[in-house]
CSV table of C-alpha atoms and ligand atoms in Angstrom, one decimal:
chain,number,residue,atom,x,y,z
A,213,MET,CA,0.0,0.0,0.0
A,214,LYS,CA,1.2,3.5,-0.8
A,215,PHE,CA,1.1,5.6,2.4
A,216,GLU,CA,0.6,9.3,2.8
A,217,ASN,CA,1.7,11.4,5.7
A,218,THR,CA,-1.6,13.2,6.3
A,219,LEU,CA,-4.3,13.4,8.9
A,220,GLU,CA,-6.9,12.3,6.4
A,221,PHE,CA,-5.0,9.3,5.3
A,222,ALA,CA,-4.3,8.1,8.9
A,223,LYS,CA,-8.0,8.5,9.7
A,224,TYR,CA,-8.9,6.6,6.6
A,225,LEU,CA,-6.7,3.7,7.7
A,226,ASP,CA,-8.4,3.6,11.0
A,227,THR,CA,-11.8,3.4,9.4
A,228,ILE,CA,-10.8,0.3,7.4
A,229,ASP,CA,-9.0,-1.3,10.4
A,230,PRO,CA,-11.0,-4.3,11.7
A,231,LEU,CA,-9.2,-4.0,15.1
A,232,ALA,CA,-9.9,-0.3,15.5
A,233,SER,CA,-12.5,-0.8,18.2
A,234,TYR,CA,-10.1,-2.6,20.5
A,235,GLN,CA,-8.4,0.6,21.5
A,236,GLN,CA,-11.5,1.4,23.6
A,237,GLU,CA,-10.9,-1.8,25.6
A,238,PHE,CA,-7.7,-0.4,27.1
A,239,ASN,CA,-6.8,2.2,29.8
A,240,PHE,CA,-4.3,4.8,28.6
A,241,PRO,CA,-2.2,7.0,30.9
A,242,LYS,CA,-2.7,10.7,30.3
A,243,VAL,CA,-0.3,13.6,30.0
A,244,ASN,CA,-1.8,17.1,30.3
A,245,GLY,CA,-5.2,15.5,30.3
A,246,LYS,CA,-4.7,13.9,27.0
A,247,LYS,CA,-4.4,10.1,26.3
A,248,VAL,CA,-0.7,9.3,25.6
A,249,ILE,CA,0.6,7.9,22.4
A,250,TYR,CA,1.9,4.6,23.8
A,251,PHE,CA,4.8,2.9,22.0
A,252,THR,CA,6.2,0.8,24.9
A,253,GLY,CA,3.9,-2.2,24.8
A,254,ASN,CA,7.0,-4.2,24.2
A,255,SER,CA,8.1,-3.3,27.8
A,256,LEU,CA,4.8,-3.2,29.6
A,257,GLY,CA,1.5,-3.7,27.8
A,258,LEU,CA,-1.5,-1.4,28.6
A,259,GLN,CA,-4.2,-2.5,31.0
A,260,PRO,CA,-7.3,-4.1,29.4
A,261,LYS,CA,-10.4,-2.6,31.0
A,262,LYS,CA,-11.8,-6.1,31.5
A,263,SER,CA,-9.0,-7.2,33.7
A,264,LEU,CA,-10.5,-5.4,36.7
A,265,GLU,CA,-13.6,-7.6,36.4
A,266,TYR,CA,-11.5,-10.7,36.5
A,267,VAL,CA,-9.6,-9.6,39.5
A,268,ASN,CA,-12.7,-8.4,41.3
A,269,GLN,CA,-14.3,-11.8,40.8
A,270,VAL,CA,-11.4,-13.5,42.6
A,271,MET,CA,-11.6,-11.0,45.4
A,272,SER,CA,-15.3,-11.5,45.8
A,273,ASP,CA,-15.0,-15.3,45.7
A,274,TRP,CA,-12.3,-15.1,48.3
A,275,ALA,CA,-14.4,-12.9,50.5
A,276,GLN,CA,-17.5,-15.1,50.2
A,277,LEU,CA,-16.1,-18.6,50.0
A,278,ALA,CA,-12.6,-18.5,51.6
A,279,VAL,CA,-11.1,-21.9,51.3
A,280,GLU,CA,-14.2,-23.3,49.5
A,281,GLY,CA,-13.1,-21.1,46.6
A,282,HIS,CA,-10.6,-23.7,45.5
A,283,PHE,CA,-13.6,-25.8,44.3
A,284,TYR,CA,-16.6,-23.5,44.2
A,285,ALA,CA,-15.4,-20.1,43.0
A,286,ASP,CA,-16.8,-18.8,39.8
A,287,LYS,CA,-13.7,-20.1,38.2
A,288,PRO,CA,-12.4,-22.6,40.7
A,289,TRP,CA,-8.8,-22.0,41.8
A,290,TRP,CA,-7.5,-25.5,42.0
A,291,ASP,CA,-7.4,-25.7,38.2
A,292,TYR,CA,-7.6,-22.0,37.3
A,293,HIS,CA,-4.3,-22.3,35.4
A,294,GLU,CA,-5.8,-24.9,33.1
A,295,ARG,CA,-8.1,-22.3,31.5
A,296,PHE,CA,-5.0,-20.9,29.8
A,297,CYS,CA,-3.9,-24.0,28.0
A,298,GLU,CA,-6.3,-24.0,25.1
A,299,PRO,CA,-6.3,-20.2,24.2
A,300,LEU,CA,-2.6,-19.7,24.9
A,301,SER,CA,-1.7,-22.7,22.8
A,302,LYS,CA,-3.1,-20.9,19.8
A,303,VAL,CA,-0.9,-17.9,20.5
A,304,VAL,CA,2.3,-20.0,20.4
A,305,GLY,CA,1.3,-22.7,17.9
A,306,ALA,CA,1.2,-25.6,20.3
A,307,LYS,CA,-1.2,-28.3,21.6
A,308,ALA,CA,-3.2,-27.4,24.6
A,309,SER,CA,-1.3,-30.0,26.6
A,310,GLU,CA,2.0,-28.4,25.8
A,311,VAL,CA,1.3,-25.1,27.5
A,312,THR,CA,1.0,-23.9,31.0
A,313,VAL,CA,1.4,-20.7,33.1
A,314,MET,CA,3.3,-20.4,36.3
A,315,ASN,CA,6.0,-18.3,38.2
A,316,THR,CA,7.8,-15.7,36.2
A,317,LEU,CA,10.0,-15.9,33.1
A,318,THR,CA,13.5,-16.2,34.5
A,319,VAL,CA,12.4,-18.6,37.1
A,320,ASN,CA,10.7,-20.8,34.5
A,321,LEU,CA,13.8,-20.8,32.3
A,322,HIS,CA,15.7,-22.0,35.4
A,323,LEU,CA,13.2,-24.8,36.0
A,324,LEU,CA,13.2,-25.8,32.4
A,325,MET,CA,17.0,-25.8,32.2
A,326,ALA,CA,17.0,-28.1,35.2
A,327,SER,CA,15.3,-30.6,32.9
A,328,PHE,CA,16.8,-29.8,29.6
A,329,TYR,CA,20.4,-28.6,30.3
A,330,ARG,CA,22.0,-31.9,31.4
A,331,PRO,CA,25.6,-31.6,30.5
A,332,SER,CA,27.5,-34.9,30.3
A,333,GLY,CA,30.8,-36.0,28.9
A,334,LYS,CA,31.9,-33.7,26.1
A,335,ARG,CA,28.4,-32.4,25.6
A,336,VAL,CA,28.4,-29.4,28.0
A,337,LYS,CA,28.1,-26.2,25.9
A,338,ILE,CA,25.2,-23.7,25.7
A,339,ILE,CA,24.9,-21.6,22.6
A,340,CYS,CA,23.2,-18.2,23.1
A,341,GLU,CA,23.4,-14.8,21.4
A,342,GLU,CA,25.8,-12.1,22.4
A,343,LYS,CA,24.4,-9.2,24.4
A,344,ALA,CA,21.4,-11.3,25.3
A,345,PHE,CA,18.9,-9.7,27.8
A,346,PRO,CA,20.9,-9.5,31.0
A,347,SER,CA,18.6,-11.9,33.0
A,348,ASP,CA,19.3,-14.5,30.4
A,349,GLN,CA,23.0,-14.0,30.6
A,350,TYR,CA,22.9,-14.4,34.4
A,351,LEU,CA,20.6,-17.4,34.1
A,352,ILE,CA,22.9,-19.2,31.8
A,353,GLU,CA,26.0,-18.5,33.7
A,354,SER,CA,24.6,-19.5,37.0
A,355,GLN,CA,23.3,-22.8,35.5
A,356,VAL,CA,26.7,-23.6,34.1
A,357,LYS,CA,28.2,-22.9,37.5
A,358,MET,CA,25.6,-25.0,39.3
A,359,HIS,CA,27.0,-28.0,37.3
A,360,ASN,CA,30.5,-27.1,38.4
A,361,LEU,CA,31.5,-26.2,34.9
A,362,ASP,CA,33.4,-23.2,33.6
A,363,PRO,CA,31.3,-20.5,31.9
A,364,LYS,CA,34.3,-19.4,29.8
A,365,ILE,CA,34.4,-22.8,28.2
A,366,CYS,CA,30.7,-23.7,28.2
A,367,ILE,CA,29.0,-20.5,27.0
A,368,ILE,CA,29.3,-19.9,23.3
A,369,GLU,CA,27.9,-16.6,22.0
A,370,ALA,CA,26.6,-16.2,18.5
A,371,LYS,CA,28.0,-12.8,17.2
A,372,ARG,CA,27.0,-10.2,14.8
A,373,ARG,CA,29.5,-9.3,12.1
A,374,PRO,CA,31.5,-6.2,12.6
A,375,GLY,CA,29.5,-3.1,11.7
A,376,GLU,CA,26.2,-5.0,11.5
A,377,HIS,CA,23.3,-4.7,13.9
A,378,ASN,CA,21.6,-8.0,13.3
A,379,PHE,CA,22.5,-11.7,13.4
A,380,ARG,CA,22.7,-13.7,10.2
A,381,THR,CA,20.9,-17.0,10.4
A,382,GLN,CA,23.7,-18.7,8.4
A,383,ASP,CA,26.3,-17.6,11.0
A,384,ILE,CA,24.2,-19.1,13.8
A,385,LEU,CA,23.7,-22.4,12.0
A,386,GLU,CA,27.5,-22.6,11.3
A,387,LEU,CA,28.3,-21.9,14.9
A,388,ILE,CA,26.1,-24.8,16.0
A,389,GLN,CA,27.6,-27.0,13.4
A,390,GLU,CA,31.1,-26.0,14.5
A,391,HIS,CA,30.5,-27.0,18.1
A,392,GLY,CA,28.5,-30.1,17.1
A,393,GLN,CA,28.5,-32.8,19.6
A,394,GLU,CA,29.7,-30.5,22.4
A,395,VAL,CA,26.4,-28.6,22.3
A,396,ALA,CA,24.0,-29.6,25.1
A,397,LEU,CA,21.6,-26.7,24.7
A,398,VAL,CA,20.8,-23.8,22.4
A,399,LEU,CA,18.9,-21.1,24.2
A,400,MET,CA,18.1,-17.8,22.5
A,401,GLY,CA,15.7,-15.0,22.4
A,402,GLY,CA,13.2,-15.5,19.5
A,403,VAL,CA,12.9,-11.7,19.0
A,404,ASN,CA,15.8,-9.6,20.0
A,405,TYR,CA,14.8,-7.1,22.7
A,406,TYR,CA,17.2,-4.4,21.5
A,407,THR,CA,16.8,-4.5,17.7
A,408,GLY,CA,13.5,-6.2,17.3
A,409,GLN,CA,15.1,-8.8,15.0
A,410,VAL,CA,13.0,-12.0,14.6
A,411,LEU,CA,15.3,-15.0,14.4
A,412,ASP,CA,14.6,-17.9,12.1
A,413,MET,CA,13.5,-20.1,14.9
A,414,GLN,CA,12.5,-23.1,12.8
A,415,ALA,CA,15.9,-23.3,11.0
A,416,ILE,CA,17.8,-22.9,14.2
A,417,THR,CA,15.7,-25.5,16.0
A,418,GLN,CA,16.3,-28.0,13.2
A,419,LYS,CA,20.0,-27.3,13.3
A,420,ALA,CA,20.3,-27.7,17.1
A,421,HIS,CA,18.5,-31.1,16.8
A,422,SER,CA,20.7,-32.2,13.9
A,423,VAL,CA,23.8,-32.0,16.2
A,424,GLY,CA,21.9,-33.8,19.0
A,425,SER,CA,21.3,-30.7,21.2
A,426,LYS,CA,18.2,-29.6,23.0
A,427,ILE,CA,16.8,-26.2,22.2
A,428,GLY,CA,14.8,-23.7,24.2
A,429,TRP,CA,13.5,-20.2,23.2
A,430,ASP,CA,13.0,-17.2,25.4
A,431,LEU,CA,9.9,-15.7,23.8
A,432,ALA,CA,9.5,-12.6,26.0
A,433,HIS,CA,9.3,-10.3,22.9
A,434,ALA,CA,7.7,-12.9,20.7
A,435,ALA,CA,4.6,-14.2,22.5
A,436,GLY,CA,1.5,-12.3,21.2
A,437,ASN,CA,3.7,-10.5,18.7
A,438,VAL,CA,4.9,-13.0,16.1
A,439,ALA,CA,3.6,-16.2,14.4
A,440,LEU,CA,4.9,-19.2,16.3
A,441,ASP,CA,4.6,-22.9,15.6
A,442,LEU,CA,6.4,-24.4,18.5
A,443,HIS,CA,4.8,-27.9,18.2
A,444,GLN,CA,5.6,-28.3,14.5
A,445,TRP,CA,9.0,-26.9,14.8
A,446,GLU,CA,9.6,-29.5,17.6
A,447,VAL,CA,11.1,-26.9,20.0
A,448,ASP,CA,11.9,-28.7,23.3
A,449,PHE,CA,10.8,-25.9,25.5
A,450,ALA,CA,10.0,-22.2,25.6
A,451,ALA,CA,8.9,-19.6,28.1
A,452,TRP,CA,7.6,-16.0,27.9
A,453,CYS,CA,6.5,-13.3,30.2
A,454,SER,CA,2.9,-12.0,30.0
A,455,TYR,CA,3.4,-8.4,30.7
A,456,LYS,CA,4.9,-7.2,27.4
A,457,TYR,CA,2.8,-7.9,24.3
A,458,MET,CA,0.3,-10.0,26.3
A,459,ASN,CA,-0.9,-7.1,28.5
A,460,ALA,CA,-1.2,-9.1,31.8
A,461,GLY,CA,0.2,-6.5,34.2
A,462,PRO,CA,3.5,-5.8,35.8
A,463,GLY,CA,5.6,-8.9,36.7
A,464,ASN,CA,2.7,-11.2,36.0
A,465,ALA,CA,2.9,-14.9,35.4
A,466,SER,CA,5.0,-16.5,32.7
A,467,GLY,CA,3.8,-18.9,30.0
A,468,CYS,CA,5.7,-22.1,29.3
A,469,PHE,CA,5.8,-24.6,26.5
A,470,ILE,CA,7.2,-28.1,26.8
A,471,HIS,CA,6.9,-30.3,23.7
A,472,GLN,CA,4.7,-33.4,24.2
A,473,LYS,CA,7.6,-35.7,23.3
A,474,HIS,CA,8.9,-35.0,26.8
A,475,HIS,CA,5.7,-35.3,28.8
A,476,HIS,CA,5.9,-39.0,29.4
A,477,ASN,CA,9.6,-39.1,30.2
A,478,LYS,CA,9.6,-39.7,34.0
A,479,ASP,CA,13.4,-39.9,33.9
A,480,LEU,CA,13.8,-36.2,33.2
A,481,VAL,CA,15.1,-34.3,36.1
A,482,ARG,CA,12.5,-31.9,37.4
A,483,LEU,CA,12.5,-29.4,40.3
A,484,ALA,CA,9.1,-30.7,41.4
A,485,GLY,CA,6.3,-29.4,43.6
A,486,TRP,CA,2.8,-30.5,44.5
A,487,TRP,CA,1.0,-28.7,41.7
A,488,GLY,CA,2.8,-30.8,39.1
A,489,HIS,CA,1.6,-34.0,40.8
A,490,ASN,CA,-1.2,-36.3,39.5
A,491,LYS,CA,-4.3,-34.1,39.7
A,492,GLN,CA,-6.7,-36.7,40.9
A,493,ARG,CA,-4.4,-37.6,43.8
A,494,ARG,CA,-3.0,-34.2,44.6
A,495,PHE,CA,-4.8,-33.8,47.8
A,496,LEU,CA,-4.1,-37.3,49.1
A,497,MET,CA,-0.7,-36.0,50.2
A,498,GLU,CA,1.1,-39.1,49.1
A,499,LYS,CA,4.8,-39.7,49.1
A,500,GLU,CA,5.9,-40.5,45.5
A,501,PHE,CA,5.9,-37.6,43.0
A,502,ASP,CA,3.8,-38.7,40.0
A,503,PRO,CA,4.1,-35.9,37.4
A,504,ILE,CA,1.0,-34.9,35.3
A,505,ASP,CA,1.8,-36.0,31.7
A,506,SER,CA,1.5,-32.6,30.2
A,507,ALA,CA,3.2,-29.2,30.5
A,508,ASN,CA,1.3,-29.0,33.8
A,509,GLY,CA,3.7,-31.6,35.2
A,510,TRP,CA,6.3,-28.9,35.5
A,511,GLN,CA,4.1,-26.8,37.8
A,512,VAL,CA,5.5,-26.3,41.3
A,513,SER,CA,3.4,-24.2,43.6
A,514,ASN,CA,-0.3,-23.4,43.8
A,515,PRO,CA,-0.4,-20.4,41.6
A,516,SER,CA,-1.2,-16.8,42.6
A,517,ILE,CA,-4.8,-16.6,41.4
A,518,LEU,CA,-4.9,-12.9,41.8
A,519,SER,CA,-2.1,-12.5,39.4
A,520,LEU,CA,-3.5,-15.0,36.9
A,521,ALA,CA,-6.8,-13.2,36.7
A,522,PRO,CA,-5.7,-10.2,34.6
A,523,TYR,CA,-3.6,-12.6,32.4
A,524,LEU,CA,-6.8,-14.6,31.7
A,525,ALA,CA,-8.7,-11.4,30.8
A,526,SER,CA,-5.9,-10.7,28.2
A,527,VAL,CA,-5.7,-14.3,26.9
A,528,ASP,CA,-9.5,-14.3,26.4
A,529,MET,CA,-9.1,-11.1,24.3
A,530,PHE,CA,-6.3,-12.7,22.2
A,531,ASP,CA,-8.5,-15.7,21.7
A,532,GLN,CA,-11.3,-13.5,20.4
A,533,VAL,CA,-9.0,-11.5,18.0
A,534,GLY,CA,-6.8,-14.3,16.8
A,535,MET,CA,-3.1,-14.0,15.9
A,536,GLN,CA,-3.6,-13.8,12.2
A,537,ALA,CA,-5.6,-10.5,12.5
A,538,LEU,CA,-3.0,-9.1,14.8
A,539,ILE,CA,-0.1,-10.0,12.6
A,540,THR,CA,-1.8,-8.5,9.5
A,541,LYS,CA,-2.4,-5.2,11.3
A,542,ARG,CA,1.1,-5.3,12.9
A,543,ASP,CA,2.8,-5.4,9.6
A,544,LYS,CA,0.8,-2.6,8.2
A,545,ILE,CA,1.0,-0.2,11.1
A,546,THR,CA,4.8,-0.9,11.6
A,547,SER,CA,5.3,-0.1,7.9
A,548,PHE,CA,3.3,3.1,8.3
A,549,LEU,CA,5.4,4.1,11.3
A,550,GLU,CA,8.6,3.3,9.3
A,551,TYR,CA,7.3,5.5,6.5
A,552,THR,CA,6.4,8.3,8.9
A,553,ILE,CA,9.8,8.3,10.5
A,554,LYS,CA,11.5,8.4,7.0
A,555,GLN,CA,9.3,11.3,5.9
A,556,VAL,CA,10.0,13.4,9.0
A,557,ALA,CA,13.7,12.6,9.0
A,558,GLN,CA,13.9,13.7,5.4
A,559,GLN,CA,12.0,16.9,6.0
A,560,THR,CA,14.1,17.9,9.0
A,561,ARG,CA,17.4,16.5,7.8
A,562,THR,CA,17.7,14.3,10.8
A,563,GLN,CA,20.5,11.7,10.8
A,564,TYR,CA,19.1,8.4,11.8
A,565,GLU,CA,19.2,4.7,11.1
A,566,ILE,CA,16.6,2.1,11.7
A,567,ILE,CA,18.5,-0.9,13.0
A,568,THR,CA,15.6,-3.3,13.0
A,569,PRO,CA,15.8,-5.4,9.8
A,570,ASN,CA,13.5,-4.1,7.0
A,571,ASP,CA,12.9,-7.6,5.8
A,572,PRO,CA,9.3,-8.2,7.0
A,573,ILE,CA,10.0,-11.8,7.9
A,574,GLN,CA,12.8,-10.6,10.3
A,575,ARG,CA,10.8,-8.0,12.2
A,576,ALA,CA,7.6,-7.7,14.1
A,577,SER,CA,6.0,-4.8,15.9
A,578,GLN,CA,9.1,-3.0,17.0
A,579,LEU,CA,11.4,-0.4,15.3
A,580,SER,CA,14.6,0.5,17.0
A,581,VAL,CA,15.9,3.8,15.7
A,582,LEU,CA,19.5,4.8,16.2
A,583,LEU,CA,19.7,8.6,16.3
A,584,HIS,CA,22.9,10.2,15.3
A,585,GLY,CA,23.6,13.2,17.6
A,586,GLN,CA,20.2,13.9,19.1
A,587,GLY,CA,20.8,12.3,22.5
A,588,LYS,CA,18.4,12.1,25.3
A,589,ASP,CA,16.8,15.5,24.8
A,590,LEU,CA,14.7,14.2,22.1
A,591,PHE,CA,13.3,11.4,24.3
A,592,THR,CA,12.5,13.9,27.0
A,593,TYR,CA,10.8,16.2,24.5
A,594,LEU,CA,8.6,13.4,23.2
A,595,LEU,CA,7.7,12.4,26.8
A,596,GLU,CA,6.6,16.0,27.6
A,597,GLN,CA,4.4,15.9,24.6
A,598,GLY,CA,2.7,12.7,25.6
A,599,VAL,CA,4.6,10.2,23.5
A,600,ILE,CA,5.9,7.3,25.5
A,601,VAL,CA,8.8,5.6,23.8
A,602,ASP,CA,11.7,3.6,25.2
A,603,TRP,CA,15.2,4.9,25.4
A,604,ARG,CA,18.3,2.7,25.4
A,605,GLU,CA,21.9,3.8,25.8
A,606,PRO,CA,23.7,5.1,23.8
A,607,ASN,CA,21.0,6.7,21.7
A,608,VAL,CA,18.4,4.2,20.5
A,609,ILE,CA,14.7,4.8,20.8
A,610,ARG,CA,12.5,1.7,20.5
A,611,LEU,CA,8.9,2.1,19.3
A,612,ALA,CA,6.4,-0.6,19.3
A,613,PRO,CA,3.0,0.1,17.7
A,614,VAL,CA,0.8,-2.6,19.2
A,615,PRO,CA,-1.9,-3.8,16.8
A,616,LEU,CA,-4.5,-4.2,19.6
A,617,TYR,CA,-4.4,-0.7,20.8
A,618,THR,CA,-2.3,1.6,18.5
A,619,SER,CA,-4.2,3.5,15.9
A,620,TYR,CA,-2.9,4.9,12.6
A,621,LEU,CA,-3.9,8.3,14.0
A,622,ASP,CA,-1.5,7.7,16.9
A,623,VAL,CA,1.3,7.1,14.4
A,624,TYR,CA,0.5,10.2,12.4
A,625,GLN,CA,0.3,12.4,15.5
A,626,PHE,CA,3.6,10.9,16.7
A,627,GLY,CA,5.1,11.9,13.3
A,628,GLN,CA,4.0,15.5,13.9
A,629,ILE,CA,5.5,15.6,17.4
A,630,PHE,CA,8.6,13.9,16.2
A,631,LYS,CA,8.9,16.6,13.5
A,632,GLN,CA,8.7,19.4,16.1
A,633,ALA,CA,11.2,17.6,18.3
A,634,CYS,CA,13.7,17.2,15.5
A,635,SER,CA,13.3,20.9,14.6
A,636,ALA,CA,13.5,22.1,18.2
A,637,ILE,CA,16.5,20.1,19.3
B,119,PLP,C1,11.6,-8.9,29.6
B,119,PLP,C2,12.6,-10.0,29.4
B,119,PLP,C3,12.9,-10.8,30.6
B,119,PLP,C4,12.3,-10.5,31.9
B,119,PLP,O1,12.4,-11.5,32.8
B,119,PLP,P1,11.5,-11.6,34.1
B,119,PLP,O2,11.9,-12.9,34.7
B,119,PLP,O3,10.1,-11.6,33.7
B,119,PLP,O4,11.8,-10.4,35.0
B,119,PLP,C5,13.8,-11.9,30.4
B,119,PLP,N1,14.3,-12.1,29.2
B,119,PLP,C6,14.0,-11.4,28.1
B,119,PLP,C7,14.7,-11.7,26.7
B,119,PLP,C8,13.2,-10.3,28.2
B,119,PLP,O5,12.9,-9.5,27.1
């Protein structure tokens, strides 16, 4: 589609947008009494208005039923988490039995590594990407140390080529091949948090398996944002947080995927707890751990129902909309944003570089813009004018138009404010 940087055109795109009405379903912060233009849904998604109802229901059930709520609440608590399996499996391309929600992202990656990073003999290495999200770096290093191994030997980082911002799939595949039978686990971010690059998860998964390694994906920036087919790709495990593109609220529960080929393997090491035990016999308080033969077999504690409630509100909304519709709008609105930035930069002679790949297969809803010279003043100016973007040192702004609640009008208005900012600074 040929875009135009005009108010009329942006409004026209909104009138033909099948998801336009969803913006009303969210609460927006305000600056100077006006709803903000929110581009940080990749960091913390907005609050769906419905989530309050879900939370209130739990509060009211607790007040009226107390312990009886485990079985007689509107949505009983003892299997509340199972309500996620079906709708969330569609978000990540899995079978319902392969998905569960529990804990938080880094914690889940630790639990899953306990099962799937089992170094032995020469097979001790973990391949990850360089400059991974810090939590992932600490996670991997501490796991290696827990096995009394040396991180300097065991952690192999895939690197970008000098002067390039993004990874080349071929380089990652070759790195896995090079380390071959020494690779115990490949663990990477499916969507890079800094650049927004989407990795070729299918090809990398295949390659990891071809050398006999396990593979796990951190899908923090992928869940609810990109098309995933975890079951078909035969990914061993994955985990994601729910508070970025999935709008479940700060620090809320993480989703996990464990491929069904592992469900029946009772020899796998697990850090177990009673919520992963045979559901029929859970309250018999028996001695031997008998894991549920689904992803729920990795559950540990009885989950925080108050925190699952807003996540369920969001998952129900994703189920109603469907990933396909989201992805269609995502591509269009991201391209419109890219076009708008280019137009403004040209008009104001701003030096910039979009470091997110422009190949539509390698990007999703985020554009990372490297500004040459502007510094943080630009970020502050935008903020004062009610545009919330994310700032990363040294001078990258990350913008994520979220298909569920960003309008084309928002993008146009951002362009106007960005233009003032570039001229003023
Ligand atoms: C956001 C993010 C995290 C956050 O981890 P928490 O355990 O939820 O605090 C971890 N890894 C990546 C890649 C992220 O983007």
